[in-house]
Each structure stands twice: as C-alpha cells, then as structure tokens.
GROMACS .gro file of C-alpha atoms in nm:
model
  234
    1MET     CA    1  -1.847   1.971  -2.550
    2PRO     CA    2  -1.680   1.723  -2.315
    3PHE     CA    3  -1.362   1.554  -2.419
    4SER     CA    4  -1.399   1.199  -2.546
    5SER     CA    5  -1.296   0.910  -2.329
    6LEU     CA    6  -0.927   0.831  -2.316
    7GLN     CA    7  -1.018   0.475  -2.395
    8ASP     CA    8  -1.141   0.588  -2.738
    9ARG     CA    9  -0.834   0.794  -2.819
   10PRO     CA   10  -0.542   0.671  -3.026
   11LYS     CA   11  -0.298   0.442  -2.852
   12ARG     CA   12  -0.021   0.698  -2.888
   13GLU     CA   13  -0.209   0.951  -2.675
   14MET     CA   14  -0.281   0.680  -2.420
   15GLU     CA   15   0.091   0.613  -2.403
   16HIS     CA   16   0.150   0.982  -2.327
   17TRP     CA   17  -0.086   0.961  -2.030
   18VAL     CA   18   0.085   0.646  -1.904
   19ILE     CA   19   0.428   0.807  -1.930
   20ALA     CA   20   0.314   1.130  -1.762
   21GLY     CA   21   0.132   0.959  -1.476
   22GLY     CA   22   0.403   0.701  -1.423
   23CYS     CA   23   0.676   0.964  -1.422
   24ALA     CA   24   0.487   1.176  -1.168
   25LEU     CA   25   0.437   0.883  -0.931
   26THR     CA   26   0.795   0.764  -0.971
   27PHE     CA   27   0.926   1.116  -0.912
   28LEU     CA   28   0.729   1.156  -0.588
   29SER     CA   29   0.813   0.814  -0.445
   30ALA     CA   30   1.181   0.880  -0.515
   31THR     CA   31   1.159   1.217  -0.339
   32ALA     CA   32   1.010   1.055  -0.030
   33ASN     CA   33   1.260   0.770  -0.037
   34ALA     CA   34   1.560   1.004  -0.061
   35GLY     CA   35   1.431   1.203   0.233
   36PHE     CA   36   1.398   0.892   0.447
   37LEU     CA   37   1.744   0.773   0.348
   38ILE     CA   38   1.895   1.102   0.459
   39GLU     CA   39   1.688   1.146   0.775
   40LEU     CA   40   1.672   0.787   0.902
   41GLY     CA   41   1.903   0.583   0.680
   42THR     CA   42   1.614   0.362   0.567
   43SER     CA   43   1.445   0.313   0.231
   44VAL     CA   44   1.068   0.307   0.202
   45SER     CA   45   1.018   0.262  -0.173
   46HIS     CA   46   1.229  -0.052  -0.214
   47LEU     CA   47   1.393  -0.292   0.028
   48THR     CA   48   1.673  -0.481  -0.146
   49GLY     CA   49   1.951  -0.249  -0.032
   50ASP     CA   50   1.825  -0.247   0.325
   51VAL     CA   51   1.829  -0.627   0.339
   52SER     CA   52   2.196  -0.622   0.238
   53LYS     CA   53   2.268  -0.342   0.486
   54VAL     CA   54   2.118  -0.536   0.777
   55ALA     CA   55   2.310  -0.848   0.675
   56VAL     CA   56   2.637  -0.652   0.667
   57GLU     CA   57   2.567  -0.489   1.004
   58PHE     CA   58   2.485  -0.830   1.151
   59ALA     CA   59   2.809  -0.980   1.020
   60GLN     CA   60   3.008  -0.689   1.161
   61GLY     CA   61   2.829  -0.710   1.494
   62THR     CA   62   2.759  -0.337   1.511
   63HIS     CA   63   2.529  -0.181   1.767
   64ARG     CA   64   2.288  -0.054   1.497
   65VAL     CA   65   2.186  -0.396   1.373
   66VAL     CA   66   1.877  -0.417   1.597
   67GLU     CA   67   1.755  -0.072   1.496
   68LEU     CA   68   1.812  -0.135   1.126
   69ALA     CA   69   1.651  -0.479   1.145
   70MET     CA   70   1.343  -0.331   1.311
   71ASN     CA   71   1.322  -0.059   1.047
   72LEU     CA   72   1.349  -0.321   0.774
   73LEU     CA   73   1.085  -0.544   0.933
   74VAL     CA   74   0.837  -0.258   0.966
   75ALA     CA   75   0.907  -0.135   0.612
   76THR     CA   76   0.872  -0.484   0.465
   77LEU     CA   77   0.545  -0.570   0.636
   78SER     CA   78   0.401  -0.226   0.563
   79PHE     CA   79   0.501  -0.241   0.196
   80LEU     CA   80   0.338  -0.584   0.170
   81LEU     CA   81   0.023  -0.458   0.340
   82GLY     CA   82   0.006  -0.159   0.106
   83ALA     CA   83   0.036  -0.382  -0.201
   84THR     CA   84  -0.232  -0.610  -0.056
   85MET     CA   85  -0.469  -0.319  -0.005
   86ALA     CA   86  -0.409  -0.198  -0.361
   87GLY     CA   87  -0.492  -0.544  -0.491
   88TYR     CA   88  -0.813  -0.540  -0.289
   89ALA     CA   89  -0.914  -0.185  -0.382
   90ILE     CA   90  -0.815  -0.179  -0.750
   91HIS     CA   91  -0.855  -0.556  -0.802
   92HIS     CA   92  -0.688  -0.569  -1.142
   93PRO     CA   93  -0.316  -0.572  -1.228
   94SER     CA   94  -0.349  -0.413  -1.573
   95LEU     CA   95  -0.369  -0.038  -1.615
   96GLU     CA   96  -0.725   0.072  -1.689
   97ILE     CA   97  -0.790   0.446  -1.697
   98SER     CA   98  -1.147   0.396  -1.575
   99ARG     CA   99  -1.029   0.270  -1.236
  100PRO     CA  100  -1.023   0.508  -0.933
  101TYR     CA  101  -0.657   0.603  -0.956
  102GLY     CA  102  -0.726   0.963  -0.856
  103ARG     CA  103  -0.869   0.864  -0.521
  104ALA     CA  104  -0.594   0.607  -0.475
  105VAL     CA  105  -0.325   0.871  -0.530
  106MET     CA  106  -0.498   1.100  -0.279
  107VAL     CA  107  -0.488   0.815  -0.027
  108ILE     CA  108  -0.113   0.790  -0.085
  109GLY     CA  109  -0.088   1.164  -0.022
  110VAL     CA  110  -0.279   1.134   0.305
  111CYS     CA  111  -0.044   0.854   0.414
  112MET     CA  112   0.257   1.073   0.340
  113LEU     CA  113   0.094   1.354   0.539
  114ILE     CA  114   0.051   1.119   0.836
  115ALA     CA  115   0.414   1.011   0.800
  116HIS     CA  116   0.516   1.377   0.808
  117ALA     CA  117   0.314   1.435   1.126
  118VAL     CA  118   0.479   1.148   1.316
  119LEU     CA  119   0.829   1.159   1.166
  120SER     CA  120   0.996   1.347   1.452
  121ALA     CA  121   0.826   1.180   1.747
  122PHE     CA  122   0.771   0.830   1.606
  123PRO     CA  123   1.016   0.767   1.319
  124LEU     CA  124   0.939   0.394   1.308
  125ALA     CA  125   0.571   0.471   1.255
  126ALA     CA  126   0.664   0.716   0.979
  127ILE     CA  127   0.864   0.443   0.806
  128GLY     CA  128   0.567   0.210   0.830
  129VAL     CA  129   0.312   0.455   0.692
  130ALA     CA  130   0.538   0.572   0.408
  131SER     CA  131   0.627   0.213   0.315
  132PHE     CA  132   0.258   0.126   0.313
  133ALA     CA  133   0.199   0.416   0.074
  134CYS     CA  134   0.481   0.304  -0.156
  135GLY     CA  135   0.361  -0.056  -0.157
  136PHE     CA  136   0.012   0.065  -0.237
  137GLN     CA  137   0.145   0.282  -0.521
  138ASN     CA  138   0.368   0.014  -0.668
  139ALA     CA  139   0.075  -0.226  -0.698
  140LEU     CA  140  -0.179   0.017  -0.844
  141ALA     CA  141  -0.109  -0.097  -1.200
  142THR     CA  142   0.156  -0.359  -1.257
  143HIS     CA  143   0.102  -0.423  -1.629
  144TYR     CA  144   0.054  -0.209  -1.938
  145ARG     CA  145   0.022  -0.387  -2.274
  146GLY     CA  146   0.243  -0.670  -2.152
  147MET     CA  147   0.506  -0.448  -1.986
  148ILE     CA  148   0.562  -0.470  -1.611
  149LEU     CA  149   0.521  -0.127  -1.453
  150ARG     CA  150   0.699  -0.026  -1.134
  151THR     CA  151   0.693   0.326  -0.990
  152THR     CA  152   0.890   0.293  -0.665
  153HIS     CA  153   1.217   0.137  -0.784
  154ILE     CA  154   1.413   0.110  -1.108
  155THR     CA  155   1.588  -0.229  -1.122
  156GLY     CA  156   1.313  -0.392  -1.327
  157LEU     CA  157   1.283  -0.081  -1.543
  158LEU     CA  158   1.653  -0.093  -1.627
  159THR     CA  159   1.616  -0.461  -1.714
  160ASP     CA  160   1.329  -0.386  -1.952
  161LEU     CA  161   1.514  -0.090  -2.102
  162GLY     CA  162   1.831  -0.289  -2.159
  163THR     CA  163   1.646  -0.589  -2.300
  164ASN     CA  164   1.447  -0.379  -2.545
  165LEU     CA  165   1.754  -0.181  -2.651
  166GLY     CA  166   1.943  -0.504  -2.712
  167MET     CA  167   1.658  -0.652  -2.914
  168THR     CA  168   1.638  -0.331  -3.118
  169MET     CA  169   2.010  -0.351  -3.191
  170ARG     CA  170   1.956  -0.711  -3.295
  171GLY     CA  171   1.706  -0.597  -3.556
  172HIS     CA  172   1.379  -0.676  -3.382
  173ASP     CA  173   1.090  -0.437  -3.432
  174ILE     CA  174   1.039  -0.304  -3.078
  175ALA     CA  175   0.770  -0.042  -3.025
  176ARG     CA  176   0.912   0.297  -2.929
  177TRP     CA  177   0.701   0.321  -2.614
  178LYS     CA  178   0.864   0.004  -2.477
  179ILE     CA  179   1.190   0.199  -2.465
  180LEU     CA  180   1.053   0.541  -2.373
  181ILE     CA  181   0.843   0.435  -2.074
  182PRO     CA  182   1.123   0.268  -1.872
  183LEU     CA  183   1.369   0.538  -1.979
  184PHE     CA  184   1.150   0.824  -1.859
  185LEU     CA  185   1.059   0.642  -1.538
  186VAL     CA  186   1.427   0.590  -1.455
  187LEU     CA  187   1.502   0.957  -1.522
  188SER     CA  188   1.205   1.056  -1.306
  189PHE     CA  189   1.336   0.847  -1.017
  190PHE     CA  190   1.673   1.020  -1.040
  191LEU     CA  191   1.519   1.367  -1.053
  192GLY     CA  192   1.286   1.287  -0.764
  193SER     CA  193   1.577   1.162  -0.556
  194ALA     CA  194   1.766   1.481  -0.633
  195LEU     CA  195   1.470   1.691  -0.521
  196GLY     CA  196   1.442   1.495  -0.197
  197ALA     CA  197   1.810   1.553  -0.125
  198VAL     CA  198   1.782   1.924  -0.199
  199LEU     CA  199   1.473   1.963   0.020
  200VAL     CA  200   1.640   1.796   0.318
  201ILE     CA  201   2.006   1.896   0.288
  202ARG     CA  202   1.995   2.242   0.133
  203LEU     CA  203   1.651   2.382   0.208
  204HIS     CA  204   1.582   2.199   0.537
  205ALA     CA  205   1.224   2.176   0.416
  206PRO     CA  206   0.954   1.930   0.530
  207PHE     CA  207   1.002   1.691   0.239
  208LEU     CA  208   0.708   1.470   0.329
  209LEU     CA  209   0.473   1.766   0.346
  210VAL     CA  210   0.583   1.870  -0.003
  211VAL     CA  211   0.539   1.516  -0.135
  212ALA     CA  212   0.200   1.473   0.032
  213SER     CA  213   0.072   1.800  -0.111
  214LEU     CA  214   0.175   1.702  -0.464
  215TYR     CA  215   0.016   1.358  -0.433
  216VAL     CA  216  -0.314   1.502  -0.312
  217ALA     CA  217  -0.312   1.777  -0.575
  218GLY     CA  218  -0.236   1.528  -0.852
  219GLY     CA  219  -0.498   1.278  -0.743
  220LEU     CA  220  -0.761   1.548  -0.701
  221SER     CA  221  -0.682   1.696  -1.043
  222TRP     CA  222  -0.715   1.358  -1.213
  223SER     CA  223  -1.044   1.285  -1.036
  224ILE     CA  224  -1.186   1.623  -1.138
  225TYR     CA  225  -1.073   1.571  -1.497
  226LYS     CA  226  -1.242   1.231  -1.514
  227HIS     CA  227  -1.563   1.359  -1.356
  228TRP     CA  228  -1.611   1.680  -1.551
  229PHE     CA  229  -1.436   1.625  -1.882
  230SER     CA  230  -1.447   1.250  -1.944
  231PRO     CA  231  -1.770   1.110  -1.798
  232LYS     CA  232  -1.731   0.783  -1.989
  233MET     CA  233  -1.423   0.707  -1.780
  234ARG     CA  234  -1.616   0.699  -1.453
   0.00000   0.00000   0.00000
C-alpha cells in the first residue's frame, strides 16, 4: 500500500521533512562555498562579505581589486539570475511539497558538475555557474508557515533564532519548530563548511564533484519517492 501524501500527515512530520531537506541543502551549499573560498577566495552562496572585501581592497589600492571586483560582479549577477529562474520555474515563494523540488535539486547538481568541469581552466565561469546554482537554491522556497527560509547563508537564520529565543524568554508561546529549524540550519552550514575545508585542504579531493553527486542523488531520491510512494504529491 502506498504511503499517504505528506500533505495529509500531521504537521509535526511535515516539520521533520522541512528540517531534513533544509539541512541537506544548507550543508551542501556551505560545502561548495567553503571550497570556493579556499580555492579562489570568493564566496558563491552569499555576497555580503565579498562586497566588503572589494571595498577594502579598493581603499587600499591593491592590485587584486580588479580581479575581486570581477569575481563579485559575476557572482552577483549569476546569483540574481539563479533566483530569477527559480521564481519562474517554481513560481511560488511558500514551501509546497507537491512542487518539483527533486528535479530542481538535480538541476543544482548539474550546475555544480559544470562548475567542477571548468574550475581549473575557467575559474570565473565556475564562480558564475556555482553562484547561479546557489541563487536558484536559495529561492526555491522562501517561506514556511510565516518563517523566512534561507539555505545558502545564516545571517537571517541567526536573526530568527535570536528573536524567537528572546520572545520565549519573555514568556511568549513560540512553537518549538520556529527555534529548531533555524538552529539546525545554522549547524548544517557549519558542518558543511567544515566538510568543504577538509575535502580541499586535507584530502585534496574534487569538492564540487562530491557536492554535485550528492545534489543529484538527493534530488533523484526525492523524485522517486514522490513518484512511487506518494502519487498524490505529483
């Protein structure tokens, strides 16, 4: 007998799926970002630090300012394009399990595979493709039951976590998942960053190939699950 649709299951189980999927995506984007930081000195999953870095280099008049500015420009435009494509393909900001997230995650994996293929010969192109993938991922589902979801950076997550903790201390009745989701996503980003560093520094492994494989495997697994075990979700 096939499993019932996730949409008909208790909200608590739905929260478990959101936490698991969000943590997996956050973990992988952090792994890719750490690898790019080590290899090229550029972030692909978030851009705030790179903006400050370029501004500092410009003020100091260093010779790297042009290179860093070009990296930032490519990453910014690519991230924006990825988010735009996610908005077009998914066309809804709220998380809905019935949407084609499995195929979307496989697309992210293919992008990371392309970035791996061009990283050595065309690093700027690799930055662009990986930033596109991260922008696409970050915009897949931006809201869940009123909470803003982000899976490529943690500043907003820390804000939500701190706000909800403070309100809890104040005596407000804050749902447990509003604390657990940002907490687990932040921890996932840290662990993913650690993995990226280990892959590059200690193992000298192709970090993007590892990340791409996990994205594709995860997206394919979710698509198969939806198709064979939860037909109502299609």
